[in-house]
Amino acid sequence: EPLRALLERDRVDYDRHEAVFVEAYRDCLMGAFLWRTQRGQGAGGIRLRPYADAEAFVRDGLRLATGMGRKNALASLWWGGGKGVIAHGEDLSLVRDPVRRRDLLRTYGHFVTSLRGAYVAAEDAGMCVEDMNVVFETTRHLTCIGPEFGGSGNPSVPTAMGVVCGMEGALDALGLGSLQGKTIAVQGCGNVGGPLVKFLCEKGAARVVASDVDAARVEAVRRACSDFADRVELHADPDFPILEQDVDIVSPNAFGAVLNADSVAKLKPGVKVVCGAANNQLADPSTDYGMTARGITYAPDFVVNRMGIVNCANEGAGRVGDPGGVEDPLIQLHLGREDPNAIFNITRDIILRAREQATTTAAMAEAMANEAAAQLHPIFGHRSQAIIDRLVKDQWHKGCSELSAHKAR
């Protein structure tokens, strides 16, 4: 009832989502959130992290599922919007102890299986390929498993490549040339931010400032970018004002909601583009907090960070080339410039259309994505909704607890 009440009164994060499935397991909440699934099964990564309370857990799941639906639609993937979230409490042994972590992930796999394919899982923050392999032990409804099992492996490097394409598309739309000689501030040196720093240097960036709260991540980037030491400035300081740097491009690559009234007001006048891999960067997706009015071009996250899901979305169809690489022509379509729907081109198109219609890039991208998300799968139609309806009829909420408890013993 509290969950129902939250959804009924919310006007920010709840957007006619088709289903929210939640299961309690020990000191954790396991969730699967489904936005619109006309294009296909709800697909999106599993996020494993702590939350301040249950409402924060639900809101994050809702927003992430919406973002995945729009991302999949604009990428022309036949998938709907889905997201898996595992919220752990103060008992960190559940995620740090290998035995207990394995038990948790296997239980989440059973949880996914219980949804009968309405949700297809992938990798997200807090998870790694090895974790996905464990989840794979108890469900077939997932992607991002290791190449040794026929999967696509870690999607982070392709995601970083896609962000670079988004930056280049934005600069081109603004008539600002290429990344050669540009300055960039990178927030987050994790799985995506780390490779991104090196890619930017290889593209000829004059200066890249990057920060992360994890000193080990910063040191890993320092080693990887040793050939560009004179152009890379790294900070392992949670208080370093990375979004307030005097640069051409600001790139958020950590958790979402980093763009709000306060942080946007602190962006330096010289910032031309905001473009990064973090999901749900706008704290309130209905506004860009005046970036357009200030001449700052925001490249919507679900437009430029698609390569994670693109890399793993069609694992079942096989792979041309190295299973963990990006040489497959279907992958390269998104990273090139020939296909109209490539990241470079769609980013450029959104910016130009927004300018023509005197609206924000966020609003334009959302409108285009919503239209694409409403298209029915050419073969299966709205099958996931039929699965959801049957789960409700079969009283899923009564059977899942018994299933998880039994399988976890």
PDB file of N, CA and C in Angstrom, residues 328-409:
ATOM      1  N   ASP A 328      32.067  -5.868 -34.651  1.00  0.00           N
ATOM      2  CA  ASP A 328      30.832  -6.308 -35.288  1.00  0.00           C
ATOM      3  C   ASP A 328      30.189  -5.125 -36.021  1.00  0.00           C
ATOM      4  N   PRO A 329      29.812  -5.289 -37.307  1.00  0.00           N
ATOM      5  CA  PRO A 329      29.208  -4.184 -38.063  1.00  0.00           C
ATOM      6  C   PRO A 329      27.977  -3.585 -37.383  1.00  0.00           C
ATOM      7  N   LEU A 330      27.194  -4.390 -36.683  1.00  0.00           N
ATOM      8  CA  LEU A 330      26.012  -3.863 -36.005  1.00  0.00           C
ATOM      9  C   LEU A 330      26.387  -2.966 -34.827  1.00  0.00           C
ATOM     10  N   ILE A 331      27.575  -3.187 -34.268  1.00  0.00           N
ATOM     11  CA  ILE A 331      28.066  -2.313 -33.197  1.00  0.00           C
ATOM     12  C   ILE A 331      28.656  -1.042 -33.810  1.00  0.00           C
ATOM     13  N   GLN A 332      29.406  -1.228 -34.867  1.00  0.00           N
ATOM     14  CA  GLN A 332      30.066  -0.101 -35.510  1.00  0.00           C
ATOM     15  C   GLN A 332      29.087   0.911 -36.101  1.00  0.00           C
ATOM     16  N   LEU A 333      27.890   0.458 -36.475  1.00  0.00           N
ATOM     17  CA  LEU A 333      26.887   1.388 -37.002  1.00  0.00           C
ATOM     18  C   LEU A 333      26.655   2.551 -36.050  1.00  0.00           C
ATOM     19  N   HIS A 334      26.653   2.266 -34.753  1.00  0.00           N
ATOM     20  CA  HIS A 334      26.362   3.281 -33.743  1.00  0.00           C
ATOM     21  C   HIS A 334      27.537   4.217 -33.509  1.00  0.00           C
ATOM     22  N   LEU A 335      28.746   3.714 -33.778  1.00  0.00           N
ATOM     23  CA  LEU A 335      29.951   4.499 -33.500  1.00  0.00           C
ATOM     24  C   LEU A 335      30.468   5.246 -34.724  1.00  0.00           C
ATOM     25  N   GLY A 336      29.907   4.945 -35.883  1.00  0.00           N
ATOM     26  CA  GLY A 336      30.357   5.592 -37.117  1.00  0.00           C
ATOM     27  C   GLY A 336      29.571   6.857 -37.420  1.00  0.00           C
ATOM     28  N   ARG A 337      29.593   7.265 -38.697  1.00  0.00           N
ATOM     29  CA  ARG A 337      28.907   8.494 -39.100  1.00  0.00           C
ATOM     30  C   ARG A 337      28.027   8.309 -40.333  1.00  0.00           C
ATOM     31  N   GLU A 338      27.982   7.097 -40.847  1.00  0.00           N
ATOM     32  CA  GLU A 338      27.200   6.860 -42.052  1.00  0.00           C
ATOM     33  C   GLU A 338      25.730   6.636 -41.740  1.00  0.00           C
ATOM     34  N   ASP A 339      25.429   5.874 -40.713  1.00  0.00           N
ATOM     35  CA  ASP A 339      24.039   5.571 -40.378  1.00  0.00           C
ATOM     36  C   ASP A 339      23.370   6.808 -39.772  1.00  0.00           C
ATOM     37  N   PRO A 340      22.173   7.170 -40.217  1.00  0.00           N
ATOM     38  CA  PRO A 340      21.480   8.354 -39.676  1.00  0.00           C
ATOM     39  C   PRO A 340      21.236   8.271 -38.176  1.00  0.00           C
ATOM     40  N   ASN A 341      21.166   7.042 -37.661  1.00  0.00           N
ATOM     41  CA  ASN A 341      20.889   6.874 -36.245  1.00  0.00           C
ATOM     42  C   ASN A 341      22.152   6.682 -35.405  1.00  0.00           C
ATOM     43  N   ALA A 342      23.320   6.839 -35.995  1.00  0.00           N
ATOM     44  CA  ALA A 342      24.570   6.757 -35.236  1.00  0.00           C
ATOM     45  C   ALA A 342      24.578   7.827 -34.145  1.00  0.00           C
ATOM     46  N   ILE A 343      25.311   7.590 -33.088  1.00  0.00           N
ATOM     47  CA  ILE A 343      25.319   8.522 -31.954  1.00  0.00           C
ATOM     48  C   ILE A 343      25.720   9.928 -32.391  1.00  0.00           C
ATOM     49  N   PHE A 344      26.743  10.036 -33.210  1.00  0.00           N
ATOM     50  CA  PHE A 344      27.181  11.341 -33.702  1.00  0.00           C
ATOM     51  C   PHE A 344      26.028  12.060 -34.394  1.00  0.00           C
ATOM     52  N   ASN A 345      25.350  11.357 -35.285  1.00  0.00           N
ATOM     53  CA  ASN A 345      24.295  11.978 -36.095  1.00  0.00           C
ATOM     54  C   ASN A 345      23.037  12.292 -35.294  1.00  0.00           C
ATOM     55  N   ILE A 346      22.623  11.389 -34.420  1.00  0.00           N
ATOM     56  CA  ILE A 346      21.386  11.627 -33.669  1.00  0.00           C
ATOM     57  C   ILE A 346      21.595  12.750 -32.650  1.00  0.00           C
ATOM     58  N   THR A 347      22.796  12.831 -32.073  1.00  0.00           N
ATOM     59  CA  THR A 347      23.101  13.925 -31.151  1.00  0.00           C
ATOM     60  C   THR A 347      23.042  15.257 -31.889  1.00  0.00           C
ATOM     61  N   ARG A 348      23.676  15.295 -33.040  1.00  0.00           N
ATOM     62  CA  ARG A 348      23.678  16.514 -33.864  1.00  0.00           C
ATOM     63  C   ARG A 348      22.255  16.890 -34.273  1.00  0.00           C
ATOM     64  N   ASP A 349      21.478  15.888 -34.670  1.00  0.00           N
ATOM     65  CA  ASP A 349      20.111  16.128 -35.119  1.00  0.00           C
ATOM     66  C   ASP A 349      19.246  16.698 -34.003  1.00  0.00           C
ATOM     67  N   ILE A 350      19.371  16.157 -32.810  1.00  0.00           N
ATOM     68  CA  ILE A 350      18.584  16.632 -31.675  1.00  0.00           C
ATOM     69  C   ILE A 350      18.916  18.091 -31.358  1.00  0.00           C
ATOM     70  N   ILE A 351      20.189  18.419 -31.373  1.00  0.00           N
ATOM     71  CA  ILE A 351      20.604  19.792 -31.075  1.00  0.00           C
ATOM     72  C   ILE A 351      20.061  20.764 -32.118  1.00  0.00           C
ATOM     73  N   LEU A 352      20.166  20.398 -33.378  1.00  0.00           N
ATOM     74  CA  LEU A 352      19.688  21.279 -34.445  1.00  0.00           C
ATOM     75  C   LEU A 352      18.166  21.417 -34.424  1.00  0.00           C
ATOM     76  N   ARG A 353      17.462  20.330 -34.171  1.00  0.00           N
ATOM     77  CA  ARG A 353      16.000  20.388 -34.097  1.00  0.00           C
ATOM     78  C   ARG A 353      15.547  21.239 -32.910  1.00  0.00           C
ATOM     79  N   ALA A 354      16.230  21.065 -31.788  1.00  0.00           N
ATOM     80  CA  ALA A 354      15.874  21.852 -30.606  1.00  0.00           C
ATOM     81  C   ALA A 354      16.042  23.339 -30.885  1.00  0.00           C
ATOM     82  N   ARG A 355      17.102  23.677 -31.570  1.00  0.00           N
ATOM     83  CA  ARG A 355      17.346  25.082 -31.907  1.00  0.00           C
ATOM     84  C   ARG A 355      16.244  25.612 -32.833  1.00  0.00           C
ATOM     85  N   GLU A 356      15.886  24.824 -33.830  1.00  0.00           N
ATOM     86  CA  GLU A 356      14.851  25.241 -34.785  1.00  0.00           C
ATOM     87  C   GLU A 356      13.496  25.444 -34.104  1.00  0.00           C
ATOM     88  N   GLN A 357      13.194  24.590 -33.117  1.00  0.00           N
ATOM     89  CA  GLN A 357      11.888  24.641 -32.461  1.00  0.00           C
ATOM     90  C   GLN A 357      11.916  25.422 -31.149  1.00  0.00           C
ATOM     91  N   ALA A 358      13.036  26.073 -30.882  1.00  0.00           N
ATOM     92  CA  ALA A 358      13.174  26.911 -29.690  1.00  0.00           C
ATOM     93  C   ALA A 358      12.805  26.159 -28.417  1.00  0.00           C
ATOM     94  N   THR A 359      13.349  24.966 -28.286  1.00  0.00           N
ATOM     95  CA  THR A 359      13.119  24.179 -27.086  1.00  0.00           C
ATOM     96  C   THR A 359      14.461  23.659 -26.586  1.00  0.00           C
ATOM     97  N   THR A 360      14.451  22.914 -25.498  1.00  0.00           N
ATOM     98  CA  THR A 360      15.693  22.373 -24.957  1.00  0.00           C
ATOM     99  C   THR A 360      16.018  21.052 -25.631  1.00  0.00           C
ATOM    100  N   THR A 361      17.289  20.689 -25.590  1.00  0.00           N
ATOM    101  CA  THR A 361      17.685  19.396 -26.154  1.00  0.00           C
ATOM    102  C   THR A 361      17.062  18.255 -25.359  1.00  0.00           C
ATOM    103  N   ALA A 362      16.888  18.447 -24.065  1.00  0.00           N
ATOM    104  CA  ALA A 362      16.283  17.404 -23.233  1.00  0.00           C
ATOM    105  C   ALA A 362      14.844  17.153 -23.665  1.00  0.00           C
ATOM    106  N   ALA A 363      14.091  18.216 -23.885  1.00  0.00           N
ATOM    107  CA  ALA A 363      12.697  18.085 -24.306  1.00  0.00           C
ATOM    108  C   ALA A 363      12.600  17.469 -25.695  1.00  0.00           C
ATOM    109  N   MET A 364      13.467  17.881 -26.595  1.00  0.00           N
ATOM    110  CA  MET A 364      13.444  17.348 -27.949  1.00  0.00           C
ATOM    111  C   MET A 364      13.780  15.856 -27.964  1.00  0.00           C
ATOM    112  N   ALA A 365      14.822  15.467 -27.238  1.00  0.00           N
ATOM    113  CA  ALA A 365      15.209  14.058 -27.194  1.00  0.00           C
ATOM    114  C   ALA A 365      14.110  13.209 -26.569  1.00  0.00           C
ATOM    115  N   GLU A 366      13.484  13.736 -25.529  1.00  0.00           N
ATOM    116  CA  GLU A 366      12.412  13.005 -24.860  1.00  0.00           C
ATOM    117  C   GLU A 366      11.230  12.794 -25.806  1.00  0.00           C
ATOM    118  N   ALA A 367      10.861  13.813 -26.548  1.00  0.00           N
ATOM    119  CA  ALA A 367       9.740  13.697 -27.481  1.00  0.00           C
ATOM    120  C   ALA A 367      10.037  12.671 -28.574  1.00  0.00           C
ATOM    121  N   MET A 368      11.242  12.717 -29.125  1.00  0.00           N
ATOM    122  CA  MET A 368      11.622  11.769 -30.168  1.00  0.00           C
ATOM    123  C   MET A 368      11.657  10.346 -29.630  1.00  0.00           C
ATOM    124  N   ALA A 369      12.165  10.186 -28.408  1.00  0.00           N
ATOM    125  CA  ALA A 369      12.270   8.855 -27.806  1.00  0.00           C
ATOM    126  C   ALA A 369      10.894   8.296 -27.458  1.00  0.00           C
ATOM    127  N   ASN A 370      10.017   9.144 -26.936  1.00  0.00           N
ATOM    128  CA  ASN A 370       8.674   8.681 -26.583  1.00  0.00           C
ATOM    129  C   ASN A 370       7.914   8.185 -27.810  1.00  0.00           C
ATOM    130  N   GLU A 371       8.077   8.891 -28.913  1.00  0.00           N
ATOM    131  CA  GLU A 371       7.420   8.478 -30.151  1.00  0.00           C
ATOM    132  C   GLU A 371       7.943   7.118 -30.615  1.00  0.00           C
ATOM    133  N   ALA A 372       9.275   6.952 -30.555  1.00  0.00           N
ATOM    134  CA  ALA A 372       9.870   5.685 -30.977  1.00  0.00           C
ATOM    135  C   ALA A 372       9.500   4.550 -30.020  1.00  0.00           C
ATOM    136  N   ALA A 373       9.399   4.863 -28.731  1.00  0.00           N
ATOM    137  CA  ALA A 373       9.090   3.838 -27.734  1.00  0.00           C
ATOM    138  C   ALA A 373       7.679   3.289 -27.887  1.00  0.00           C
ATOM    139  N   ALA A 374       6.811   4.037 -28.544  1.00  0.00           N
ATOM    140  CA  ALA A 374       5.416   3.607 -28.711  1.00  0.00           C
ATOM    141  C   ALA A 374       5.236   2.637 -29.876  1.00  0.00           C
ATOM    142  N   GLN A 375       6.290   2.421 -30.661  1.00  0.00           N
ATOM    143  CA  GLN A 375       6.193   1.496 -31.791  1.00  0.00           C
ATOM    144  C   GLN A 375       6.144   0.059 -31.298  1.00  0.00           C
ATOM    145  N   LEU A 376       5.221  -0.726 -31.845  1.00  0.00           N
ATOM    146  CA  LEU A 376       5.077  -2.121 -31.432  1.00  0.00           C
ATOM    147  C   LEU A 376       6.143  -3.002 -32.074  1.00  0.00           C
ATOM    148  N   HIS A 377       6.613  -3.976 -31.332  1.00  0.00           N
ATOM    149  CA  HIS A 377       7.552  -4.949 -31.863  1.00  0.00           C
ATOM    150  C   HIS A 377       6.936  -5.598 -33.093  1.00  0.00           C
ATOM    151  N   PRO A 378       7.683  -5.686 -34.201  1.00  0.00           N
ATOM    152  CA  PRO A 378       7.103  -6.175 -35.458  1.00  0.00           C
ATOM    153  C   PRO A 378       6.659  -7.635 -35.434  1.00  0.00           C
ATOM    154  N   ILE A 379       7.158  -8.412 -34.499  1.00  0.00           N
ATOM    155  CA  ILE A 379       6.786  -9.830 -34.423  1.00  0.00           C
ATOM    156  C   ILE A 379       5.942 -10.122 -33.185  1.00  0.00           C
ATOM    157  N   PHE A 380       6.411  -9.695 -32.028  1.00  0.00           N
ATOM    158  CA  PHE A 380       5.773 -10.075 -30.769  1.00  0.00           C
ATOM    159  C   PHE A 380       4.736  -9.085 -30.251  1.00  0.00           C
ATOM    160  N   GLY A 381       4.680  -7.897 -30.863  1.00  0.00           N
ATOM    161  CA  GLY A 381       3.737  -6.920 -30.356  1.00  0.00           C
ATOM    162  C   GLY A 381       4.032  -6.557 -28.913  1.00  0.00           C
ATOM    163  N   HIS A 382       2.996  -6.272 -28.139  1.00  0.00           N
ATOM    164  CA  HIS A 382       3.164  -5.858 -26.742  1.00  0.00           C
ATOM    165  C   HIS A 382       3.130  -7.080 -25.818  1.00  0.00           C
ATOM    166  N   ARG A 383       4.028  -8.001 -26.057  1.00  0.00           N
ATOM    167  CA  ARG A 383       4.035  -9.281 -25.345  1.00  0.00           C
ATOM    168  C   ARG A 383       4.349  -9.137 -23.860  1.00  0.00           C
ATOM    169  N   SER A 384       5.268  -8.235 -23.518  1.00  0.00           N
ATOM    170  CA  SER A 384       5.630  -8.085 -22.107  1.00  0.00           C
ATOM    171  C   SER A 384       4.442  -7.648 -21.268  1.00  0.00           C
ATOM    172  N   GLN A 385       3.565  -6.820 -21.835  1.00  0.00           N
ATOM    173  CA  GLN A 385       2.371  -6.427 -21.094  1.00  0.00           C
ATOM    174  C   GLN A 385       1.476  -7.634 -20.836  1.00  0.00           C
ATOM    175  N   ALA A 386       1.410  -8.536 -21.815  1.00  0.00           N
ATOM    176  CA  ALA A 386       0.626  -9.760 -21.615  1.00  0.00           C
ATOM    177  C   ALA A 386       1.228 -10.619 -20.501  1.00  0.00           C
ATOM    178  N   ILE A 387       2.570 -10.655 -20.450  1.00  0.00           N
ATOM    179  CA  ILE A 387       3.237 -11.410 -19.380  1.00  0.00           C
ATOM    180  C   ILE A 387       2.937 -10.781 -18.027  1.00  0.00           C
ATOM    181  N   ILE A 388       3.018  -9.444 -17.969  1.00  0.00           N
ATOM    182  CA  ILE A 388       2.736  -8.730 -16.718  1.00  0.00           C
ATOM    183  C   ILE A 388       1.302  -9.007 -16.263  1.00  0.00           C
ATOM    184  N   ASP A 389       0.371  -8.925 -17.186  1.00  0.00           N
ATOM    185  CA  ASP A 389      -1.032  -9.172 -16.838  1.00  0.00           C
ATOM    186  C   ASP A 389      -1.222 -10.571 -16.272  1.00  0.00           C
ATOM    187  N   ARG A 390      -0.527 -11.542 -16.857  1.00  0.00           N
ATOM    188  CA  ARG A 390      -0.656 -12.915 -16.364  1.00  0.00           C
ATOM    189  C   ARG A 390       0.005 -13.085 -15.002  1.00  0.00           C
ATOM    190  N   LEU A 391       1.120 -12.402 -14.769  1.00  0.00           N
ATOM    191  CA  LEU A 391       1.767 -12.449 -13.460  1.00  0.00           C
ATOM    192  C   LEU A 391       0.827 -11.914 -12.379  1.00  0.00           C
ATOM    193  N   VAL A 392       0.122 -10.845 -12.701  1.00  0.00           N
ATOM    194  CA  VAL A 392      -0.839 -10.284 -11.751  1.00  0.00           C
ATOM    195  C   VAL A 392      -1.973 -11.273 -11.510  1.00  0.00           C
ATOM    196  N   LYS A 393      -2.498 -11.858 -12.592  1.00  0.00           N
ATOM    197  CA  LYS A 393      -3.582 -12.820 -12.471  1.00  0.00           C
ATOM    198  C   LYS A 393      -3.165 -14.040 -11.651  1.00  0.00           C
ATOM    199  N   ASP A 394      -1.912 -14.465 -11.842  1.00  0.00           N
ATOM    200  CA  ASP A 394      -1.400 -15.631 -11.115  1.00  0.00           C
ATOM    201  C   ASP A 394      -0.908 -15.290  -9.710  1.00  0.00           C
ATOM    202  N   GLN A 395      -1.117 -14.057  -9.294  1.00  0.00           N
ATOM    203  CA  GLN A 395      -0.734 -13.576  -7.957  1.00  0.00           C
ATOM    204  C   GLN A 395       0.755 -13.794  -7.680  1.00  0.00           C
ATOM    205  N   TRP A 396       1.554 -13.215  -8.563  1.00  0.00           N
ATOM    206  CA  TRP A 396       3.014 -13.311  -8.455  1.00  0.00           C
ATOM    207  C   TRP A 396       3.495 -12.945  -7.060  1.00  0.00           C
ATOM    208  N   HIS A 397       2.870 -11.949  -6.462  1.00  0.00           N
ATOM    209  CA  HIS A 397       3.327 -11.442  -5.170  1.00  0.00           C
ATOM    210  C   HIS A 397       3.255 -12.504  -4.080  1.00  0.00           C
ATOM    211  N   LYS A 398       2.461 -13.537  -4.260  1.00  0.00           N
ATOM    212  CA  LYS A 398       2.382 -14.599  -3.267  1.00  0.00           C
ATOM    213  C   LYS A 398       3.417 -15.694  -3.520  1.00  0.00           C
ATOM    214  N   GLY A 399       3.721 -15.928  -4.762  1.00  0.00           N
ATOM    215  CA  GLY A 399       4.626 -17.023  -5.081  1.00  0.00           C
ATOM    216  C   GLY A 399       6.094 -16.698  -5.058  1.00  0.00           C
ATOM    217  N   CYS A 400       6.459 -15.424  -5.303  1.00  0.00           N
ATOM    218  CA  CYS A 400       7.880 -15.080  -5.422  1.00  0.00           C
ATOM    219  C   CYS A 400       8.626 -15.265  -4.116  1.00  0.00           C
ATOM    220  N   SER A 401       8.017 -14.877  -3.007  1.00  0.00           N
ATOM    221  CA  SER A 401       8.687 -15.004  -1.711  1.00  0.00           C
ATOM    222  C   SER A 401       9.021 -16.449  -1.410  1.00  0.00           C
ATOM    223  N   GLU A 402       8.089 -17.334  -1.702  1.00  0.00           N
ATOM    224  CA  GLU A 402       8.311 -18.753  -1.444  1.00  0.00           C
ATOM    225  C   GLU A 402       9.415 -19.291  -2.341  1.00  0.00           C
ATOM    226  N   LEU A 403       9.449 -18.842  -3.602  1.00  0.00           N
ATOM    227  CA  LEU A 403      10.460 -19.283  -4.546  1.00  0.00           C
ATOM    228  C   LEU A 403      11.851 -18.850  -4.090  1.00  0.00           C
ATOM    229  N   SER A 404      11.998 -17.561  -3.756  1.00  0.00           N
ATOM    230  CA  SER A 404      13.312 -17.039  -3.351  1.00  0.00           C
ATOM    231  C   SER A 404      13.807 -17.703  -2.085  1.00  0.00           C
ATOM    232  N   ALA A 405      12.909 -17.885  -1.129  1.00  0.00           N
ATOM    233  CA  ALA A 405      13.313 -18.488   0.127  1.00  0.00           C
ATOM    234  C   ALA A 405      13.769 -19.920  -0.085  1.00  0.00           C
ATOM    235  N   HIS A 406      13.069 -20.633  -0.958  1.00  0.00           N
ATOM    236  CA  HIS A 406      13.433 -22.025  -1.196  1.00  0.00           C
ATOM    237  C   HIS A 406      14.758 -22.138  -1.935  1.00  0.00           C
ATOM    238  N   LYS A 407      14.909 -21.341  -2.986  1.00  0.00           N
ATOM    239  CA  LYS A 407      16.114 -21.451  -3.811  1.00  0.00           C
ATOM    240  C   LYS A 407      17.363 -20.956  -3.097  1.00  0.00           C
ATOM    241  N   ALA A 408      17.198 -20.062  -2.128  1.00  0.00           N
ATOM    242  CA  ALA A 408      18.363 -19.489  -1.453  1.00  0.00           C
ATOM    243  C   ALA A 408      18.891 -20.379  -0.332  1.00  0.00           C
ATOM    244  N   ARG A 409      18.153 -21.403   0.011  1.00  0.00           N
ATOM    245  CA  ARG A 409      18.601 -22.271   1.112  1.00  0.00           C
ATOM    246  C   ARG A 409      19.841 -23.052   0.738  1.00  0.00           C
TER     247      ARG A 409
END
